[in-house]
PDB file of C-alpha atoms in Angstrom:
ATOM      1  CA  UNK R   1      27.603  27.561 -52.494  1.00  0.00           C
ATOM      2  CA  UNK R   2      27.109  23.860 -52.465  1.00  0.00           C
ATOM      3  CA  UNK R   3      27.482  21.612 -49.419  1.00  0.00           C
ATOM      4  CA  UNK R   4      31.063  19.345 -49.309  1.00  0.00           C
ATOM      5  CA  UNK R   5      29.720  16.231 -49.158  1.00  0.00           C
ATOM      6  CA  UNK R   6      33.724  15.002 -50.371  1.00  0.00           C
ATOM      7  CA  UNK R   7      34.441  16.887 -47.040  1.00  0.00           C
ATOM      8  CA  UNK R   8      38.084  18.381 -48.532  1.00  0.00           C
ATOM      9  CA  UNK R   9      38.964  20.211 -45.134  1.00  0.00           C
ATOM     10  CA  UNK R  10      38.618  16.833 -44.091  1.00  0.00           C
ATOM     11  CA  UNK R  11      41.377  15.127 -46.632  1.00  0.00           C
ATOM     12  CA  UNK R  12      43.423  18.107 -46.369  1.00  0.00           C
ATOM     13  CA  UNK R  13      43.900  17.813 -42.642  1.00  0.00           C
ATOM     14  CA  UNK R  14      44.473  13.900 -42.773  1.00  0.00           C
ATOM     15  CA  UNK R  15      47.329  14.416 -45.540  1.00  0.00           C
ATOM     16  CA  UNK R  16      48.693  17.226 -43.273  1.00  0.00           C
ATOM     17  CA  UNK R  17      48.787  15.081 -40.324  1.00  0.00           C
ATOM     18  CA  UNK R  18      50.383  12.202 -42.693  1.00  0.00           C
ATOM     19  CA  UNK R  19      53.177  14.799 -43.278  1.00  0.00           C
ATOM     20  CA  UNK R  20      53.761  14.955 -39.107  1.00  0.00           C
ATOM     21  CA  UNK R  21      54.233  11.168 -39.175  1.00  0.00           C
ATOM     22  CA  UNK R  22      56.224  10.964 -41.991  1.00  0.00           C
ATOM     23  CA  UNK R  23      58.357  13.001 -40.187  1.00  0.00           C
ATOM     24  CA  UNK R  24      58.249  11.679 -37.319  1.00  0.00           C
ATOM     25  CA  UNK R  25      58.838   8.536 -38.332  1.00  0.00           C
ATOM     26  CA  UNK R  26      62.012   9.183 -39.885  1.00  0.00           C
ATOM     27  CA  UNK R  27      63.150  11.166 -36.537  1.00  0.00           C
ATOM     28  CA  UNK R  28      62.345   7.933 -34.560  1.00  0.00           C
ATOM     29  CA  UNK R  29      64.807   5.720 -37.127  1.00  0.00           C
ATOM     30  CA  UNK R  30      67.206   8.878 -37.923  1.00  0.00           C
ATOM     31  CA  UNK R  31      67.458  11.247 -35.638  1.00  0.00           C
ATOM     32  CA  UNK R  32      66.994  14.799 -36.315  1.00  0.00           C
ATOM     33  CA  UNK R  33      69.147  15.874 -38.741  1.00  0.00           C
ATOM     34  CA  UNK R  34      70.935  19.197 -38.862  1.00  0.00           C
ATOM     35  CA  UNK R  35      69.399  21.863 -36.707  1.00  0.00           C
ATOM     36  CA  UNK R  36      65.792  20.794 -36.805  1.00  0.00           C
ATOM     37  CA  UNK R  37      63.812  20.071 -33.947  1.00  0.00           C
ATOM     38  CA  UNK R  38      60.255  20.486 -33.713  1.00  0.00           C
ATOM     39  CA  UNK R  39      57.658  22.013 -31.294  1.00  0.00           C
ATOM     40  CA  UNK R  40      54.211  19.803 -31.256  1.00  0.00           C
ATOM     41  CA  UNK R  41      51.067  21.944 -29.388  1.00  0.00           C
ATOM     42  CA  UNK R  42      48.244  18.988 -28.200  1.00  0.00           C
ATOM     43  CA  UNK R  43      45.162  19.294 -26.545  1.00  0.00           C
ATOM     44  CA  UNK R  44      45.928  17.376 -23.883  1.00  0.00           C
ATOM     45  CA  UNK R  45      41.700  16.658 -23.413  1.00  0.00           C
ATOM     46  CA  UNK R  46      41.911  14.672 -26.905  1.00  0.00           C
ATOM     47  CA  UNK R  47      40.620  10.964 -27.006  1.00  0.00           C
ATOM     48  CA  UNK R  48      43.308   9.330 -26.737  1.00  0.00           C
ATOM     49  CA  UNK R  49      46.525  11.549 -25.371  1.00  0.00           C
ATOM     50  CA  UNK R  50      48.169   9.550 -22.132  1.00  0.00           C
ATOM     51  CA  UNK R  51      49.558  11.395 -19.835  1.00  0.00           C
ATOM     52  CA  UNK R  52      50.459  11.645 -15.841  1.00  0.00           C
ATOM     53  CA  UNK R  53      48.050  13.351 -13.509  1.00  0.00           C
ATOM     54  CA  UNK R  54      50.942  16.002 -12.680  1.00  0.00           C
ATOM     55  CA  UNK R  55      51.414  17.210 -16.242  1.00  0.00           C
ATOM     56  CA  UNK R  56      47.597  16.932 -16.683  1.00  0.00           C
ATOM     57  CA  UNK R  57      47.213  19.213 -13.764  1.00  0.00           C
ATOM     58  CA  UNK R  58      50.337  21.805 -14.811  1.00  0.00           C
ATOM     59  CA  UNK R  59      48.767  21.348 -18.490  1.00  0.00           C
ATOM     60  CA  UNK R  60      44.685  20.656 -18.129  1.00  0.00           C
ATOM     61  CA  UNK R  61      43.780  21.940 -21.642  1.00  0.00           C
ATOM     62  CA  UNK R  62      46.412  21.892 -23.962  1.00  0.00           C
ATOM     63  CA  UNK R  63      50.621  21.832 -23.916  1.00  0.00           C
ATOM     64  CA  UNK R  64      53.382  22.287 -26.101  1.00  0.00           C
ATOM     65  CA  UNK R  65      56.250  19.584 -25.887  1.00  0.00           C
ATOM     66  CA  UNK R  66      59.457  19.559 -27.882  1.00  0.00           C
ATOM     67  CA  UNK R  67      61.867  17.294 -29.648  1.00  0.00           C
ATOM     68  CA  UNK R  68      64.855  18.835 -29.743  1.00  0.00           C
ATOM     69  CA  UNK R  69      68.233  17.518 -27.683  1.00  0.00           C
ATOM     70  CA  UNK R  70      66.060  15.378 -24.786  1.00  0.00           C
ATOM     71  CA  UNK R  71      63.732  13.309 -25.626  1.00  0.00           C
ATOM     72  CA  UNK R  72      64.069   9.192 -25.626  1.00  0.00           C
ATOM     73  CA  UNK R  73      62.419   6.150 -26.697  1.00  0.00           C
ATOM     74  CA  UNK R  74      60.132   7.814 -30.327  1.00  0.00           C
ATOM     75  CA  UNK R  75      57.877   5.602 -30.880  1.00  0.00           C
ATOM     76  CA  UNK R  76      55.780   6.263 -34.235  1.00  0.00           C
ATOM     77  CA  UNK R  77      52.624   4.472 -36.089  1.00  0.00           C
ATOM     78  CA  UNK R  78      49.553   5.272 -37.940  1.00  0.00           C
ATOM     79  CA  UNK R  79      47.534   6.284 -34.838  1.00  0.00           C
ATOM     80  CA  UNK R  80      49.977   8.442 -33.233  1.00  0.00           C
ATOM     81  CA  UNK R  81      52.923   8.416 -31.318  1.00  0.00           C
ATOM     82  CA  UNK R  82      54.964   7.678 -28.159  1.00  0.00           C
ATOM     83  CA  UNK R  83      58.169   9.652 -26.355  1.00  0.00           C
ATOM     84  CA  UNK R  84      59.999   9.971 -23.331  1.00  0.00           C
ATOM     85  CA  UNK R  85      60.407  13.624 -22.046  1.00  0.00           C
ATOM     86  CA  UNK R  86      62.202  15.125 -18.700  1.00  0.00           C
ATOM     87  CA  UNK R  87      59.882  17.542 -17.158  1.00  0.00           C
ATOM     88  CA  UNK R  88      61.417  19.064 -13.738  1.00  0.00           C
ATOM     89  CA  UNK R  89      64.065  16.574 -14.029  1.00  0.00           C
ATOM     90  CA  UNK R  90      61.090  13.865 -14.427  1.00  0.00           C
ATOM     91  CA  UNK R  91      61.228  11.367 -17.159  1.00  0.00           C
ATOM     92  CA  UNK R  92      57.364  10.609 -18.227  1.00  0.00           C
ATOM     93  CA  UNK R  93      56.068   8.811 -21.259  1.00  0.00           C
ATOM     94  CA  UNK R  94      53.187  10.649 -23.177  1.00  0.00           C
ATOM     95  CA  UNK R  95      50.753   8.988 -25.735  1.00  0.00           C
ATOM     96  CA  UNK R  96      50.010  11.055 -28.238  1.00  0.00           C
ATOM     97  CA  UNK R  97      47.772  10.574 -31.060  1.00  0.00           C
ATOM     98  CA  UNK R  98      48.297  12.394 -34.477  1.00  0.00           C
ATOM     99  CA  UNK R  99      43.780  13.999 -34.398  1.00  0.00           C
ATOM    100  CA  UNK R 100      45.139  15.784 -30.749  1.00  0.00           C
ATOM    101  CA  UNK R 101      47.838  17.467 -32.428  1.00  0.00           C
ATOM    102  CA  UNK R 102      47.138  21.474 -32.736  1.00  0.00           C
ATOM    103  CA  UNK R 103      50.579  22.475 -34.007  1.00  0.00           C
ATOM    104  CA  UNK R 104      53.346  21.302 -35.290  1.00  0.00           C
ATOM    105  CA  UNK R 105      56.249  23.695 -36.105  1.00  0.00           C
ATOM    106  CA  UNK R 106      60.054  23.299 -36.735  1.00  0.00           C
ATOM    107  CA  UNK R 107      61.711  27.074 -36.350  1.00  0.00           C
ATOM    108  CA  UNK R 108      64.838  25.755 -37.583  1.00  0.00           C
ATOM    109  CA  UNK R 109      63.196  25.947 -41.307  1.00  0.00           C
ATOM    110  CA  UNK R 110      60.227  27.953 -40.197  1.00  0.00           C
ATOM    111  CA  UNK R 111      57.893  25.129 -41.257  1.00  0.00           C
ATOM    112  CA  UNK R 112      54.112  25.300 -39.181  1.00  0.00           C
ATOM    113  CA  UNK R 113      50.637  23.320 -39.693  1.00  0.00           C
ATOM    114  CA  UNK R 114      47.741  24.200 -37.616  1.00  0.00           C
ATOM    115  CA  UNK R 115      45.096  21.635 -37.099  1.00  0.00           C
ATOM    116  CA  UNK R 116      41.615  23.420 -36.050  1.00  0.00           C
ATOM    117  CA  UNK R 117      39.545  21.162 -33.644  1.00  0.00           C
ATOM    118  CA  UNK R 118      35.803  20.756 -35.160  1.00  0.00           C
ATOM    119  CA  UNK R 119      32.954  21.816 -33.521  1.00  0.00           C
ATOM    120  CA  UNK R 120      30.587  20.625 -35.378  1.00  0.00           C
ATOM    121  CA  UNK R 121      28.690  18.160 -33.262  1.00  0.00           C
ATOM    122  CA  UNK R 122      27.111  16.540 -36.351  1.00  0.00           C
ATOM    123  CA  UNK R 123      30.050  16.012 -37.825  1.00  0.00           C
ATOM    124  CA  UNK R 124      29.457  12.367 -39.084  1.00  0.00           C
ATOM    125  CA  UNK R 125      33.602  11.225 -39.774  1.00  0.00           C
ATOM    126  CA  UNK R 126      34.000  11.347 -35.417  1.00  0.00           C
ATOM    127  CA  UNK R 127      37.346  13.581 -36.381  1.00  0.00           C
ATOM    128  CA  UNK R 128      38.031  16.152 -34.729  1.00  0.00           C
ATOM    129  CA  UNK R 129      39.592  18.376 -37.540  1.00  0.00           C
ATOM    130  CA  UNK R 130      37.735  21.225 -39.928  1.00  0.00           C
ATOM    131  CA  UNK R 131      39.299  24.105 -42.051  1.00  0.00           C
ATOM    132  CA  UNK R 132      37.391  26.057 -44.394  1.00  0.00           C
ATOM    133  CA  UNK R 133      38.842  25.177 -48.187  1.00  0.00           C
ATOM    134  CA  UNK R 134      41.589  27.105 -49.672  1.00  0.00           C
ATOM    135  CA  UNK R 135      42.089  28.347 -45.728  1.00  0.00           C
ATOM    136  CA  UNK R 136      45.506  27.218 -44.258  1.00  0.00           C
ATOM    137  CA  UNK R 137      47.288  28.881 -42.585  1.00  0.00           C
ATOM    138  CA  UNK R 138      50.163  29.858 -43.511  1.00  0.00           C
ATOM    139  CA  UNK R 139      53.399  28.773 -41.839  1.00  0.00           C
ATOM    140  CA  UNK R 140      54.510  32.194 -40.620  1.00  0.00           C
ATOM    141  CA  UNK R 141      51.076  31.935 -38.695  1.00  0.00           C
ATOM    142  CA  UNK R 142      51.172  28.610 -37.749  1.00  0.00           C
ATOM    143  CA  UNK R 143      54.479  29.510 -36.047  1.00  0.00           C
ATOM    144  CA  UNK R 144      53.892  32.707 -34.852  1.00  0.00           C
ATOM    145  CA  UNK R 145      50.820  30.496 -32.502  1.00  0.00           C
ATOM    146  CA  UNK R 146      52.983  28.063 -32.205  1.00  0.00           C
ATOM    147  CA  UNK R 147      55.996  29.833 -30.434  1.00  0.00           C
ATOM    148  CA  UNK R 148      53.207  31.321 -27.989  1.00  0.00           C
ATOM    149  CA  UNK R 149      52.188  28.390 -26.868  1.00  0.00           C
ATOM    150  CA  UNK R 150      55.709  26.618 -26.847  1.00  0.00           C
ATOM    151  CA  UNK R 151      56.925  29.761 -24.907  1.00  0.00           C
ATOM    152  CA  UNK R 152      54.159  28.802 -21.972  1.00  0.00           C
ATOM    153  CA  UNK R 153      55.633  24.642 -22.308  1.00  0.00           C
ATOM    154  CA  UNK R 154      59.233  25.234 -22.566  1.00  0.00           C
ATOM    155  CA  UNK R 155      60.605  25.897 -19.176  1.00  0.00           C
ATOM    156  CA  UNK R 156      58.433  22.943 -18.079  1.00  0.00           C
ATOM    157  CA  UNK R 157      59.879  20.447 -21.546  1.00  0.00           C
ATOM    158  CA  UNK R 158      63.365  21.211 -21.383  1.00  0.00           C
ATOM    159  CA  UNK R 159      64.830  22.677 -17.382  1.00  0.00           C
ATOM    160  CA  UNK R 160      64.547  21.635 -13.882  1.00  0.00           C
ATOM    161  CA  UNK R 161      61.822  23.348 -11.642  1.00  0.00           C
ATOM    162  CA  UNK R 162      63.522  25.332 -10.123  1.00  0.00           C
ATOM    163  CA  UNK R 163      64.324  27.333 -13.389  1.00  0.00           C
ATOM    164  CA  UNK R 164      67.899  26.708 -14.123  1.00  0.00           C
ATOM    165  CA  UNK R 165      68.847  24.600 -17.376  1.00  0.00           C
ATOM    166  CA  UNK R 166      70.720  21.364 -17.386  1.00  0.00           C
ATOM    167  CA  UNK R 167      74.668  20.975 -18.051  1.00  0.00           C
ATOM    168  CA  UNK R 168      75.030  21.663 -21.787  1.00  0.00           C
ATOM    169  CA  UNK R 169      71.440  22.866 -22.930  1.00  0.00           C
ATOM    170  CA  UNK R 170      70.772  26.334 -23.833  1.00  0.00           C
ATOM    171  CA  UNK R 171      67.733  28.508 -23.199  1.00  0.00           C
ATOM    172  CA  UNK R 172      66.777  30.048 -26.493  1.00  0.00           C
ATOM    173  CA  UNK R 173      64.343  33.210 -27.230  1.00  0.00           C
ATOM    174  CA  UNK R 174      61.449  32.779 -29.107  1.00  0.00           C
ATOM    175  CA  UNK R 175      62.123  36.079 -30.932  1.00  0.00           C
ATOM    176  CA  UNK R 176      64.683  34.634 -32.340  1.00  0.00           C
ATOM    177  CA  UNK R 177      62.394  32.742 -34.815  1.00  0.00           C
ATOM    178  CA  UNK R 178      59.818  35.661 -35.471  1.00  0.00           C
ATOM    179  CA  UNK R 179      59.599  36.992 -38.586  1.00  0.00           C
ATOM    180  CA  UNK R 180      60.385  40.908 -38.530  1.00  0.00           C
ATOM    181  CA  UNK R 181      58.236  43.226 -40.530  1.00  0.00           C
TER     182      UNK R 181
END
């Protein structure tokens, strides 16, 4: 097979990150419609990620944030988004570049995207994304991986440190969203 000078893999990843940007921009303007909510897995070591030292200590490599009931001040631009979330009852402002996103999942409609970091040090674009042509993950594959990551982050993102859910919050088992087969 010839060398891919066009880098279709990077173009596809960039386009899919555009889907995330568009969905978040719509959410910032209009709120979450219906039952939609998002699990967004990020690489906390990626350039441009801004989180508190406390969160970086708890999530040194990656974390999954959940945009559902308790998020504030969602701001979206061409490079990424910022949002305030409650971690153990403490509000935290996060700045997340799109290039740091490892996965995006909306369990209300079983839609998921997975982004793969580049391991090629000679990547001339400077982007941290790479995938084989035609190797885009099926939504259910992304859902399984994102569900596992969300299960780790869900207690920190959704509830107080003592494990009790705040008034009006509902804890839902992620198994309910898994495809049975």
